[in-house]
C-alpha atoms as a printed R data frame, in Angstrom:
    type eleno elety resid chain resno       x       y       z
1   ATOM     1    CA   UNK     A     1  33.831 -16.627 -35.917
2   ATOM     2    CA   UNK     A     2  30.155 -17.706 -35.684
3   ATOM     3    CA   UNK     A     3  31.205 -20.362 -32.808
4   ATOM     4    CA   UNK     A     4  33.056 -17.413 -30.946
5   ATOM     5    CA   UNK     A     5  29.660 -15.435 -30.207
6   ATOM     6    CA   UNK     A     6  27.681 -18.224 -29.548
7   ATOM     7    CA   UNK     A     7  30.514 -18.579 -26.631
8   ATOM     8    CA   UNK     A     8  30.042 -15.111 -25.774
9   ATOM     9    CA   UNK     A     9  26.320 -15.614 -25.402
10  ATOM    10    CA   UNK     A    10  26.528 -18.566 -23.302
11  ATOM    11    CA   UNK     A    11  29.110 -17.227 -21.100
12  ATOM    12    CA   UNK     A    12  27.353 -15.415 -18.748
13  ATOM    13    CA   UNK     A    13  24.972 -18.400 -18.032
14  ATOM    14    CA   UNK     A    14  28.152 -20.627 -17.755
15  ATOM    15    CA   UNK     A    15  27.643 -22.399 -14.148
16  ATOM    16    CA   UNK     A    16  30.479 -25.109 -14.290
17  ATOM    17    CA   UNK     A    17  33.565 -23.276 -13.231
18  ATOM    18    CA   UNK     A    18  35.951 -24.852 -15.448
19  ATOM    19    CA   UNK     A    19  33.840 -24.238 -18.486
20  ATOM    20    CA   UNK     A    20  33.388 -20.534 -17.603
21  ATOM    21    CA   UNK     A    21  36.885 -19.865 -17.270
22  ATOM    22    CA   UNK     A    22  38.089 -21.876 -20.365
23  ATOM    23    CA   UNK     A    23  35.236 -19.775 -21.953
24  ATOM    24    CA   UNK     A    24  36.449 -16.667 -20.261
25  ATOM    25    CA   UNK     A    25  40.124 -17.292 -21.585
26  ATOM    26    CA   UNK     A    26  39.079 -17.499 -25.663
27  ATOM    27    CA   UNK     A    27  36.795 -14.540 -25.316
28  ATOM    28    CA   UNK     A    28  39.824 -12.583 -23.895
29  ATOM    29    CA   UNK     A    29  42.260 -13.653 -26.681
30  ATOM    30    CA   UNK     A    30  39.976 -13.355 -29.414
31  ATOM    31    CA   UNK     A    31  38.440 -10.190 -28.256
32  ATOM    32    CA   UNK     A    32  36.132  -7.743 -30.185
33  ATOM    33    CA   UNK     A    33  34.679  -4.747 -30.107
34  ATOM    34    CA   UNK     A    34  31.121  -5.557 -30.396
35  ATOM    35    CA   UNK     A    35  31.508  -7.955 -27.150
36  ATOM    36    CA   UNK     A    36  31.743  -5.354 -24.873
37  ATOM    37    CA   UNK     A    37  27.611  -4.569 -25.482
38  ATOM    38    CA   UNK     A    38  27.255  -7.875 -25.397
39  ATOM    39    CA   UNK     A    39  29.010  -8.832 -22.180
40  ATOM    40    CA   UNK     A    40  27.356  -6.131 -20.413
41  ATOM    41    CA   UNK     A    41  24.115  -7.196 -21.236
42  ATOM    42    CA   UNK     A    42  24.718 -10.790 -20.342
43  ATOM    43    CA   UNK     A    43  25.804  -9.412 -17.160
44  ATOM    44    CA   UNK     A    44  22.674  -7.571 -16.568
45  ATOM    45    CA   UNK     A    45  20.759 -10.699 -17.410
46  ATOM    46    CA   UNK     A    46  22.670 -13.141 -15.539
47  ATOM    47    CA   UNK     A    47  24.344 -10.882 -12.578
48  ATOM    48    CA   UNK     A    48  23.489 -13.378  -9.589
49  ATOM    49    CA   UNK     A    49  25.721 -15.885 -11.650
50  ATOM    50    CA   UNK     A    50  29.173 -15.064  -9.065
51  ATOM    51    CA   UNK     A    51  31.328 -17.382 -11.488
52  ATOM    52    CA   UNK     A    52  30.567 -15.041 -14.487
53  ATOM    53    CA   UNK     A    53  30.743 -11.986 -12.520
54  ATOM    54    CA   UNK     A    54  34.395 -12.478 -11.162
55  ATOM    55    CA   UNK     A    55  35.665 -13.690 -14.837
56  ATOM    56    CA   UNK     A    56  33.472 -11.068 -16.120
57  ATOM    57    CA   UNK     A    57  35.185  -8.182 -13.834
58  ATOM    58    CA   UNK     A    58  38.925  -9.629 -15.135
59  ATOM    59    CA   UNK     A    59  37.697  -8.860 -18.412
60  ATOM    60    CA   UNK     A    60  36.340  -5.487 -17.199
61  ATOM    61    CA   UNK     A    61  40.089  -4.864 -15.976
62  ATOM    62    CA   UNK     A    62  41.856  -6.074 -19.090
63  ATOM    63    CA   UNK     A    63  39.633  -4.331 -21.973
64  ATOM    64    CA   UNK     A    64  39.053  -1.032 -19.692
65  ATOM    65    CA   UNK     A    65  39.527   1.450 -22.380
66  ATOM    66    CA   UNK     A    66  36.518  -0.392 -24.529
67  ATOM    67    CA   UNK     A    67  34.455  -0.310 -21.517
68  ATOM    68    CA   UNK     A    68  35.485   3.209 -20.888
69  ATOM    69    CA   UNK     A    69  34.674   4.177 -24.520
70  ATOM    70    CA   UNK     A    70  31.728   2.403 -24.668
71  ATOM    71    CA   UNK     A    71  30.227   4.006 -21.473
72  ATOM    72    CA   UNK     A    72  31.581   7.399 -22.516
73  ATOM    73    CA   UNK     A    73  32.704   7.861 -19.071
74  ATOM    74    CA   UNK     A    74  35.400   6.314 -17.280
75  ATOM    75    CA   UNK     A    75  33.612   7.170 -14.020
76  ATOM    76    CA   UNK     A    76  30.697   5.430 -14.986
77  ATOM    77    CA   UNK     A    77  33.409   2.716 -15.909
78  ATOM    78    CA   UNK     A    78  34.622   2.546 -12.816
79  ATOM    79    CA   UNK     A    79  31.330   1.897 -10.587
80  ATOM    80    CA   UNK     A    80  30.117  -0.543 -13.465
81  ATOM    81    CA   UNK     A    81  33.564  -2.604 -12.648
82  ATOM    82    CA   UNK     A    82  32.860  -2.352  -8.893
83  ATOM    83    CA   UNK     A    83  28.998  -3.240  -9.179
84  ATOM    84    CA   UNK     A    84  30.004  -6.505 -11.644
85  ATOM    85    CA   UNK     A    85  32.491  -7.583  -8.555
86  ATOM    86    CA   UNK     A    86  29.950  -6.760  -5.476
87  ATOM    87    CA   UNK     A    87  28.045  -9.643  -3.874
88  ATOM    88    CA   UNK     A    88  25.280  -6.856  -3.101
89  ATOM    89    CA   UNK     A    89  25.060  -5.177  -6.511
90  ATOM    90    CA   UNK     A    90  21.284  -3.975  -5.901
91  ATOM    91    CA   UNK     A    91  21.824  -2.366  -2.367
92  ATOM    92    CA   UNK     A    92  25.411  -0.860  -3.746
93  ATOM    93    CA   UNK     A    93  23.254   0.922  -6.639
94  ATOM    94    CA   UNK     A    94  20.588   2.271  -3.818
95  ATOM    95    CA   UNK     A    95  23.250   3.882  -1.957
96  ATOM    96    CA   UNK     A    96  24.620   5.245  -5.268
97  ATOM    97    CA   UNK     A    97  20.724   6.708  -6.529
98  ATOM    98    CA   UNK     A    98  20.745   8.201  -2.723
99  ATOM    99    CA   UNK     A    99  24.142  10.138  -3.187
100 ATOM   100    CA   UNK     A   100  23.569  11.399  -6.598
101 ATOM   101    CA   UNK     A   101  19.459  11.866  -6.401
102 ATOM   102    CA   UNK     A   102  19.073  11.306  -9.833
103 ATOM   103    CA   UNK     A   103  15.815   8.988 -11.421
104 ATOM   104    CA   UNK     A   104  16.144   5.523 -11.938
105 ATOM   105    CA   UNK     A   105  15.063   6.310 -16.015
106 ATOM   106    CA   UNK     A   106  18.333   8.581 -15.760
107 ATOM   107    CA   UNK     A   107  20.298   5.645 -14.252
108 ATOM   108    CA   UNK     A   108  19.478   3.525 -16.552
109 ATOM   109    CA   UNK     A   109  20.194   5.794 -19.602
110 ATOM   110    CA   UNK     A   110  23.499   6.465 -17.676
111 ATOM   111    CA   UNK     A   111  24.518   2.970 -17.137
112 ATOM   112    CA   UNK     A   112  23.165   1.563 -20.488
113 ATOM   113    CA   UNK     A   113  21.012  -0.758 -18.307
114 ATOM   114    CA   UNK     A   114  17.909  -2.194 -20.294
115 ATOM   115    CA   UNK     A   115  14.695  -1.949 -18.595
116 ATOM   116    CA   UNK     A   116  13.380  -5.649 -19.035
117 ATOM   117    CA   UNK     A   117  15.979  -7.360 -17.885
118 ATOM   118    CA   UNK     A   118  16.946  -9.168 -14.101
119 ATOM   119    CA   UNK     A   119  19.344  -6.553 -12.971
120 ATOM   120    CA   UNK     A   120  16.632  -3.680 -13.650
121 ATOM   121    CA   UNK     A   121  13.699  -5.284 -12.476
122 ATOM   122    CA   UNK     A   122  15.823  -6.183  -9.007
123 ATOM   123    CA   UNK     A   123  17.079  -2.672  -9.036
124 ATOM   124    CA   UNK     A   124  13.827  -1.177  -8.952
125 ATOM   125    CA   UNK     A   125  12.353  -4.292  -6.003
126 ATOM   126    CA   UNK     A   126  15.233  -2.989  -3.926
127 ATOM   127    CA   UNK     A   127  15.274   0.327  -4.326
128 ATOM   128    CA   UNK     A   128  11.197   0.954  -3.396
129 ATOM   129    CA   UNK     A   129  11.869  -1.026  -0.123
130 ATOM   130    CA   UNK     A   130  13.932   1.810   1.151
131 ATOM   131    CA   UNK     A   131  13.793   4.921  -0.861
132 ATOM   132    CA   UNK     A   132  12.011   8.323   0.136
133 ATOM   133    CA   UNK     A   133   8.844  10.067  -0.857
134 ATOM   134    CA   UNK     A   134  10.297  11.958  -3.423
135 ATOM   135    CA   UNK     A   135  11.352   8.898  -5.002
136 ATOM   136    CA   UNK     A   136   8.176   7.154  -4.943
137 ATOM   137    CA   UNK     A   137   5.873  10.354  -6.231
138 ATOM   138    CA   UNK     A   138   8.710  11.099  -9.234
139 ATOM   139    CA   UNK     A   139   7.819   7.036 -10.115
140 ATOM   140    CA   UNK     A   140   4.031   7.287 -10.343
141 ATOM   141    CA   UNK     A   141   1.420   5.148  -8.886
142 ATOM   142    CA   UNK     A   142   0.897   2.798 -11.929
143 ATOM   143    CA   UNK     A   143   4.666   2.042 -12.613
144 ATOM   144    CA   UNK     A   144   4.867   1.506  -8.713
145 ATOM   145    CA   UNK     A   145   2.430  -0.944  -8.468
146 ATOM   146    CA   UNK     A   146   3.449  -3.086 -11.532
147 ATOM   147    CA   UNK     A   147   6.569  -3.433  -9.341
148 ATOM   148    CA   UNK     A   148   5.360  -4.399  -6.209
149 ATOM   149    CA   UNK     A   149   2.971  -6.927  -7.908
150 ATOM   150    CA   UNK     A   150   6.016  -8.832  -8.401
151 ATOM   151    CA   UNK     A   151   7.193  -8.857  -4.562
152 ATOM   152    CA   UNK     A   152   7.065 -11.920  -2.159
153 ATOM   153    CA   UNK     A   153   5.215 -11.396   0.814
154 ATOM   154    CA   UNK     A   154   8.527 -10.810   3.227
155 ATOM   155    CA   UNK     A   155   9.401  -7.540   0.926
156 ATOM   156    CA   UNK     A   156   5.766  -6.435   0.539
157 ATOM   157    CA   UNK     A   157   5.615  -6.055   4.514
158 ATOM   158    CA   UNK     A   158   9.074  -4.014   3.711
159 ATOM   159    CA   UNK     A   159   8.044  -1.896   1.072
160 ATOM   160    CA   UNK     A   160   4.334  -1.343   2.862
161 ATOM   161    CA   UNK     A   161   5.916  -0.066   6.112
162 ATOM   162    CA   UNK     A   162   8.450   2.296   4.578
163 ATOM   163    CA   UNK     A   163   6.054   3.605   2.122
164 ATOM   164    CA   UNK     A   164   3.350   4.336   5.110
165 ATOM   165    CA   UNK     A   165   5.688   5.438   7.160
166 ATOM   166    CA   UNK     A   166   7.675   8.156   4.321
167 ATOM   167    CA   UNK     A   167   4.930   9.286   2.330
168 ATOM   168    CA   UNK     A   168   3.070  12.010   4.000
169 ATOM   169    CA   UNK     A   169  -1.249  11.049   3.668
170 ATOM   170    CA   UNK     A   170  -1.885  13.729   1.062
171 ATOM   171    CA   UNK     A   171   0.452  12.038  -1.400
172 ATOM   172    CA   UNK     A   172  -0.757   8.539  -1.014
173 ATOM   173    CA   UNK     A   173  -0.908   7.084  -4.678
174 ATOM   174    CA   UNK     A   174  -4.211   5.557  -5.503
175 ATOM   175    CA   UNK     A   175  -2.529   2.733  -7.654
176 ATOM   176    CA   UNK     A   176  -0.661   1.925  -4.421
177 ATOM   177    CA   UNK     A   177  -3.336   2.165  -1.881
178 ATOM   178    CA   UNK     A   178  -5.750   0.176  -3.954
179 ATOM   179    CA   UNK     A   179  -3.499  -2.834  -4.282
180 ATOM   180    CA   UNK     A   180  -2.542  -3.005  -0.614
181 ATOM   181    CA   UNK     A   181  -6.322  -2.647  -0.292
182 ATOM   182    CA   UNK     A   182  -7.228  -5.439  -2.209
183 ATOM   183    CA   UNK     A   183  -4.128  -7.886  -1.663
184 ATOM   184    CA   UNK     A   184  -3.826  -7.155   1.734
185 ATOM   185    CA   UNK     A   185  -7.261  -6.187   3.139
186 ATOM   186    CA   UNK     A   186  -7.678  -4.535   6.674
187 ATOM   187    CA   UNK     A   187  -7.806  -7.478   9.490
188 ATOM   188    CA   UNK     A   188 -10.424  -6.459  12.549
189 ATOM   189    CA   UNK     A   189  -7.746  -7.348  14.794
190 ATOM   190    CA   UNK     A   190  -4.053  -6.489  13.060
191 ATOM   191    CA   UNK     A   191  -2.345  -8.413  16.438
192 ATOM   192    CA   UNK     A   192  -3.603 -11.681  14.825
193 ATOM   193    CA   UNK     A   193  -2.981 -10.733  11.000
194 ATOM   194    CA   UNK     A   194   0.645 -12.173  10.101
195 ATOM   195    CA   UNK     A   195   0.981  -9.286   7.585
196 ATOM   196    CA   UNK     A   196  -0.311  -6.082   9.275
197 ATOM   197    CA   UNK     A   197   1.363  -7.386  12.873
198 ATOM   198    CA   UNK     A   198   4.750  -6.823  11.319
199 ATOM   199    CA   UNK     A   199   3.797  -3.337  10.230
200 ATOM   200    CA   UNK     A   200   3.949  -0.342  12.895
201 ATOM   201    CA   UNK     A   201   1.188   1.173  14.401
202 ATOM   202    CA   UNK     A   202   1.554   4.096  13.214
203 ATOM   203    CA   UNK     A   203   2.099   3.013   9.640
204 ATOM   204    CA   UNK     A   204  -1.147   0.711  10.205
205 ATOM   205    CA   UNK     A   205  -3.340   3.454  11.329
206 ATOM   206    CA   UNK     A   206  -2.614   5.952   8.067
207 ATOM   207    CA   UNK     A   207  -3.597   2.678   6.105
208 ATOM   208    CA   UNK     A   208  -6.648   2.147   8.227
209 ATOM   209    CA   UNK     A   209  -7.605   6.538   7.607
210 ATOM   210    CA   UNK     A   210  -7.073   6.248   3.873
211 ATOM   211    CA   UNK     A   211  -9.854   3.321   4.058
212 ATOM   212    CA   UNK     A   212 -12.051   4.870   5.807
213 ATOM   213    CA   UNK     A   213 -12.239   8.163   3.956
214 ATOM   214    CA   UNK     A   214 -12.771   5.880   0.537
215 ATOM   215    CA   UNK     A   215 -15.092   4.024   2.056
216 ATOM   216    CA   UNK     A   216 -17.064   6.970   3.091
217 ATOM   217    CA   UNK     A   217 -16.597   8.217  -0.303
218 ATOM   218    CA   UNK     A   218 -18.225   4.978  -1.612
219 ATOM   219    CA   UNK     A   219 -20.870   4.782   0.464
220 ATOM   220    CA   UNK     A   220 -22.182   8.409   0.165
221 ATOM   221    CA   UNK     A   221 -22.787  10.764  -2.069
222 ATOM   222    CA   UNK     A   222 -24.810  13.608   0.153
223 ATOM   223    CA   UNK     A   223 -23.914  15.527   2.994
224 ATOM   224    CA   UNK     A   224 -23.154  12.293   5.217
225 ATOM   225    CA   UNK     A   225 -20.001  11.797   3.733
226 ATOM   226    CA   UNK     A   226 -19.096  15.363   5.000
227 ATOM   227    CA   UNK     A   227 -20.456  14.918   8.138
228 ATOM   228    CA   UNK     A   228 -18.433  11.373   9.139
229 ATOM   229    CA   UNK     A   229 -15.624  12.723   7.447
230 ATOM   230    CA   UNK     A   230 -15.410  14.932  10.630
231 ATOM   231    CA   UNK     A   231 -15.116  11.383  12.787
232 ATOM   232    CA   UNK     A   232 -12.098  10.038  10.580
233 ATOM   233    CA   UNK     A   233  -9.829   9.889  13.610
234 ATOM   234    CA   UNK     A   234 -12.276   8.420  16.068
235 ATOM   235    CA   UNK     A   235 -13.023   5.313  13.893
236 ATOM   236    CA   UNK     A   236 -11.792   1.875  15.366
237 ATOM   237    CA   UNK     A   237 -13.367   0.036  12.506
238 ATOM   238    CA   UNK     A   238 -15.572   0.285   8.920
239 ATOM   239    CA   UNK     A   239 -17.379  -2.153   7.010
240 ATOM   240    CA   UNK     A   240 -19.485  -1.397   3.897
241 ATOM   241    CA   UNK     A   241 -21.639  -4.170   2.597
242 ATOM   242    CA   UNK     A   242 -22.240  -3.223  -1.015
243 ATOM   243    CA   UNK     A   243 -25.242  -4.992  -1.793
244 ATOM   244    CA   UNK     A   244 -27.632  -3.201   0.689
245 ATOM   245    CA   UNK     A   245 -25.067   0.085   0.672
246 ATOM   246    CA   UNK     A   246 -25.039  -0.562   4.385
247 ATOM   247    CA   UNK     A   247 -22.307   1.045   6.574
248 ATOM   248    CA   UNK     A   248 -21.137  -0.160   9.596
249 ATOM   249    CA   UNK     A   249 -18.877   2.511  11.215
250 ATOM   250    CA   UNK     A   250 -17.063   1.164  14.979
251 ATOM   251    CA   UNK     A   251 -15.935   3.492  17.515
252 ATOM   252    CA   UNK     A   252 -14.876   3.473  20.800
253 ATOM   253    CA   UNK     A   253 -18.128   2.362  22.776
254 ATOM   254    CA   UNK     A   254 -20.627   2.210  20.322
255 ATOM   255    CA   UNK     A   255 -21.575   1.184  16.277
256 ATOM   256    CA   UNK     A   256 -23.241   3.406  14.001
257 ATOM   257    CA   UNK     A   257 -25.065   1.805  11.292
258 ATOM   258    CA   UNK     A   258 -26.202   4.090   8.013
259 ATOM   259    CA   UNK     A   259 -28.614   2.393   5.582
260 ATOM   260    CA   UNK     A   260 -28.506   3.195   2.048
261 ATOM   261    CA   UNK     A   261 -29.414   6.396   0.276
262 ATOM   262    CA   UNK     A   262 -31.989   7.225   3.455
263 ATOM   263    CA   UNK     A   263 -32.961   6.452   6.542
264 ATOM   264    CA   UNK     A   264 -32.033   7.453  10.178
265 ATOM   265    CA   UNK     A   265 -29.080   6.275  11.826
266 ATOM   266    CA   UNK     A   266 -29.146   3.243  14.219
267 ATOM   267    CA   UNK     A   267 -26.459   3.881  17.012
268 ATOM   268    CA   UNK     A   268 -26.278   0.918  19.452
269 ATOM   269    CA   UNK     A   269 -23.194   0.106  22.233
270 ATOM   270    CA   UNK     A   270 -21.060  -1.901  20.893
271 ATOM   271    CA   UNK     A   271 -21.108  -4.572  22.989
272 ATOM   272    CA   UNK     A   272 -24.683  -5.235  21.905
273 ATOM   273    CA   UNK     A   273 -24.368  -4.896  18.394
274 ATOM   274    CA   UNK     A   274 -21.575  -7.355  18.649
275 ATOM   275    CA   UNK     A   275 -23.987  -9.980  20.192
276 ATOM   276    CA   UNK     A   276 -27.218  -9.530  18.001
277 ATOM   277    CA   UNK     A   277 -25.628  -8.533  14.504
278 ATOM   278    CA   UNK     A   278 -21.655  -8.536  14.746
279 ATOM   279    CA   UNK     A   279 -21.496 -11.844  12.858
280 ATOM   280    CA   UNK     A   280 -23.833 -10.482  10.012
281 ATOM   281    CA   UNK     A   281 -22.120  -7.453   9.456
282 ATOM   282    CA   UNK     A   282 -20.579  -8.445   6.335
283 ATOM   283    CA   UNK     A   283 -20.329  -9.233   2.545
284 ATOM   284    CA   UNK     A   284 -20.362 -12.853   3.170
285 ATOM   285    CA   UNK     A   285 -23.557 -13.220   4.438
286 ATOM   286    CA   UNK     A   286 -26.074  -9.730   3.584
287 ATOM   287    CA   UNK     A   287 -28.995  -9.298   5.638
288 ATOM   288    CA   UNK     A   288 -31.523  -6.675   4.661
289 ATOM   289    CA   UNK     A   289 -31.928  -3.271   6.570
290 ATOM   290    CA   UNK     A   290 -34.861  -4.292   8.647
291 ATOM   291    CA   UNK     A   291 -32.866  -7.330   9.830
292 ATOM   292    CA   UNK     A   292 -30.040  -4.762  11.537
293 ATOM   293    CA   UNK     A   293 -33.043  -2.306  13.171
294 ATOM   294    CA   UNK     A   294 -33.901  -3.253  16.625
295 ATOM   295    CA   UNK     A   295 -35.508  -0.199  18.205
296 ATOM   296    CA   UNK     A   296 -35.453  -1.281  21.754
297 ATOM   297    CA   UNK     A   297 -32.154  -1.128  21.188
298 ATOM   298    CA   UNK     A   298 -31.186   1.632  18.936
299 ATOM   299    CA   UNK     A   299 -30.712   5.239  19.158
300 ATOM   300    CA   UNK     A   300 -32.142   6.616  16.150
301 ATOM   301    CA   UNK     A   301 -30.843  10.081  14.533
302 ATOM   302    CA   UNK     A   302 -32.739  10.717  11.262
303 ATOM   303    CA   UNK     A   303 -31.379  12.947   8.420
304 ATOM   304    CA   UNK     A   304 -33.845  15.282   8.043
305 ATOM   305    CA   UNK     A   305 -34.390  18.728   9.309
306 ATOM   306    CA   UNK     A   306 -32.203  22.001   8.871
307 ATOM   307    CA   UNK     A   307 -30.075  21.224  11.537
308 ATOM   308    CA   UNK     A   308 -29.787  17.372  11.759
309 ATOM   309    CA   UNK     A   309 -25.993  17.429  11.658
310 ATOM   310    CA   UNK     A   310 -25.745  19.672  14.960
311 ATOM   311    CA   UNK     A   311 -28.238  17.407  16.488
312 ATOM   312    CA   UNK     A   312 -26.077  14.247  15.666
313 ATOM   313    CA   UNK     A   313 -23.021  15.722  16.642
314 ATOM   314    CA   UNK     A   314 -24.759  16.792  20.371
315 ATOM   315    CA   UNK     A   315 -26.287  12.792  20.655
316 ATOM   316    CA   UNK     A   316 -22.544  11.402  19.153
317 ATOM   317    CA   UNK     A   317 -20.753  13.613  21.677
318 ATOM   318    CA   UNK     A   318 -23.404  12.021  24.610
319 ATOM   319    CA   UNK     A   319 -22.665   8.711  23.308
320 ATOM   320    CA   UNK     A   320 -18.925   8.900  23.525
321 ATOM   321    CA   UNK     A   321 -19.263  10.169  27.057
322 ATOM   322    CA   UNK     A   322 -21.398   6.790  27.726
323 ATOM   323    CA   UNK     A   323 -24.531   8.606  27.710
324 ATOM   324    CA   UNK     A   324 -26.716   5.916  25.573
325 ATOM   325    CA   UNK     A   325 -30.395   6.155  25.797
326 ATOM   326    CA   UNK     A   326 -32.080   3.245  23.738
327 ATOM   327    CA   UNK     A   327 -35.073   3.069  22.198
328 ATOM   328    CA   UNK     A   328 -35.067   7.325  21.203
329 ATOM   329    CA   UNK     A   329 -35.523   8.927  18.272
330 ATOM   330    CA   UNK     A   330 -33.295  12.330  18.567
331 ATOM   331    CA   UNK     A   331 -35.270  15.355  16.595
332 ATOM   332    CA   UNK     A   332 -34.065  18.441  15.809
333 ATOM   333    CA   UNK     A   333 -35.316  22.109  17.124
334 ATOM   334    CA   UNK     A   334 -32.352  24.559  17.606
335 ATOM   335    CA   UNK     A   335 -30.408  22.340  20.285
336 ATOM   336    CA   UNK     A   336 -32.611  20.938  21.885
337 ATOM   337    CA   UNK     A   337 -32.939  17.297  21.531
338 ATOM   338    CA   UNK     A   338 -36.741  15.477  22.038
339 ATOM   339    CA   UNK     A   339 -36.829  11.691  22.521
340 ATOM   340    CA   UNK     A   340 -40.082   9.892  21.619
341 ATOM   341    CA   UNK     A   341 -39.846   7.514  24.236
342 ATOM   342    CA   UNK     A   342 -41.702   7.843  27.548
343 ATOM   343    CA   UNK     A   343 -38.037   7.527  29.995
344 ATOM   344    CA   UNK     A   344 -39.592   9.510  33.181
345 ATOM   345    CA   UNK     A   345 -41.388   8.544  36.053
346 ATOM   346    CA   UNK     A   346 -45.260   9.736  35.184
347 ATOM   347    CA   UNK     A   347 -45.109   8.867  31.524
348 ATOM   348    CA   UNK     A   348 -43.767  12.618  30.818
349 ATOM   349    CA   UNK     A   349 -41.362  12.718  27.025
350 ATOM   350    CA   UNK     A   350 -37.758  13.472  28.545
351 ATOM   351    CA   UNK     A   351 -36.682  16.681  27.092
352 ATOM   352    CA   UNK     A   352 -32.439  17.714  27.596
353 ATOM   353    CA   UNK     A   353 -29.945  20.011  26.642
354 ATOM   354    CA   UNK     A   354 -27.094  18.146  24.903
């Protein structure tokens, strides 16, 4: 009797067809009720063994009544029998889940699938490559992250595109987004990155927006955070140097540099910034604040005065229009902007209304 049980345990792993066939015939001839659960568990652990699955299908058909009793439902039995015979088990199960609209937990309970088996893990991996927003949200970010950590690069590309495109921005799950941000960092040029070049522009834009918002939350704990959040859809790139709390914000025609807890914003024309500072504006070769302050090339916007946000908005509006004036410090007085630099012929201070 002990040898018979050993054959049942070995059967799902048998990789030689003649051996598997002999074992199958012995099991059918000397079948016991306990074999139902053992074989179903064996299938879950070795469902990719097609030799076993085809032979197990024969047992399922011959011992149908016992399996119906085990599953407590003839419909569940018939579905299980079909999946055992299918070469596309996980995709077939995904289609069923979509039609029925049930959770994975309920599905596993109904079909007596053990969570730590190969079948359970592969079902989860497949489902989260193609499911909808509701399915992601029901799973929870922590559980979802534990699943996507198992993906290879190709699977992670499929998941990332599906997740970013189907989940609304306000429902992004922090555990998922932090995993992507850590393991698939935002590149400076999307087209030159193998991973992100396979992600649609619209999905990549949503990812970047999440990065920018969370970078601003890390960089600022004052009114500057809310101020720059208003520009969230205009950012082209952003780099935060943790050592010096320096934030580099890239726009279409300029680069804005914020320094630590205080100090004026320095704004550079993009090409000038790239020429002077680009290779040093990163965490691998950090420079102190003074390194990035070149007054003759920058427009300065202090964070002082009751109306500094209005003055900064006005200044940024002019900069975006191409009206960049270097070696200028913006000062506020209502909506007027004064400069500290002699810009006009004859040495008079320039004053203009933005």
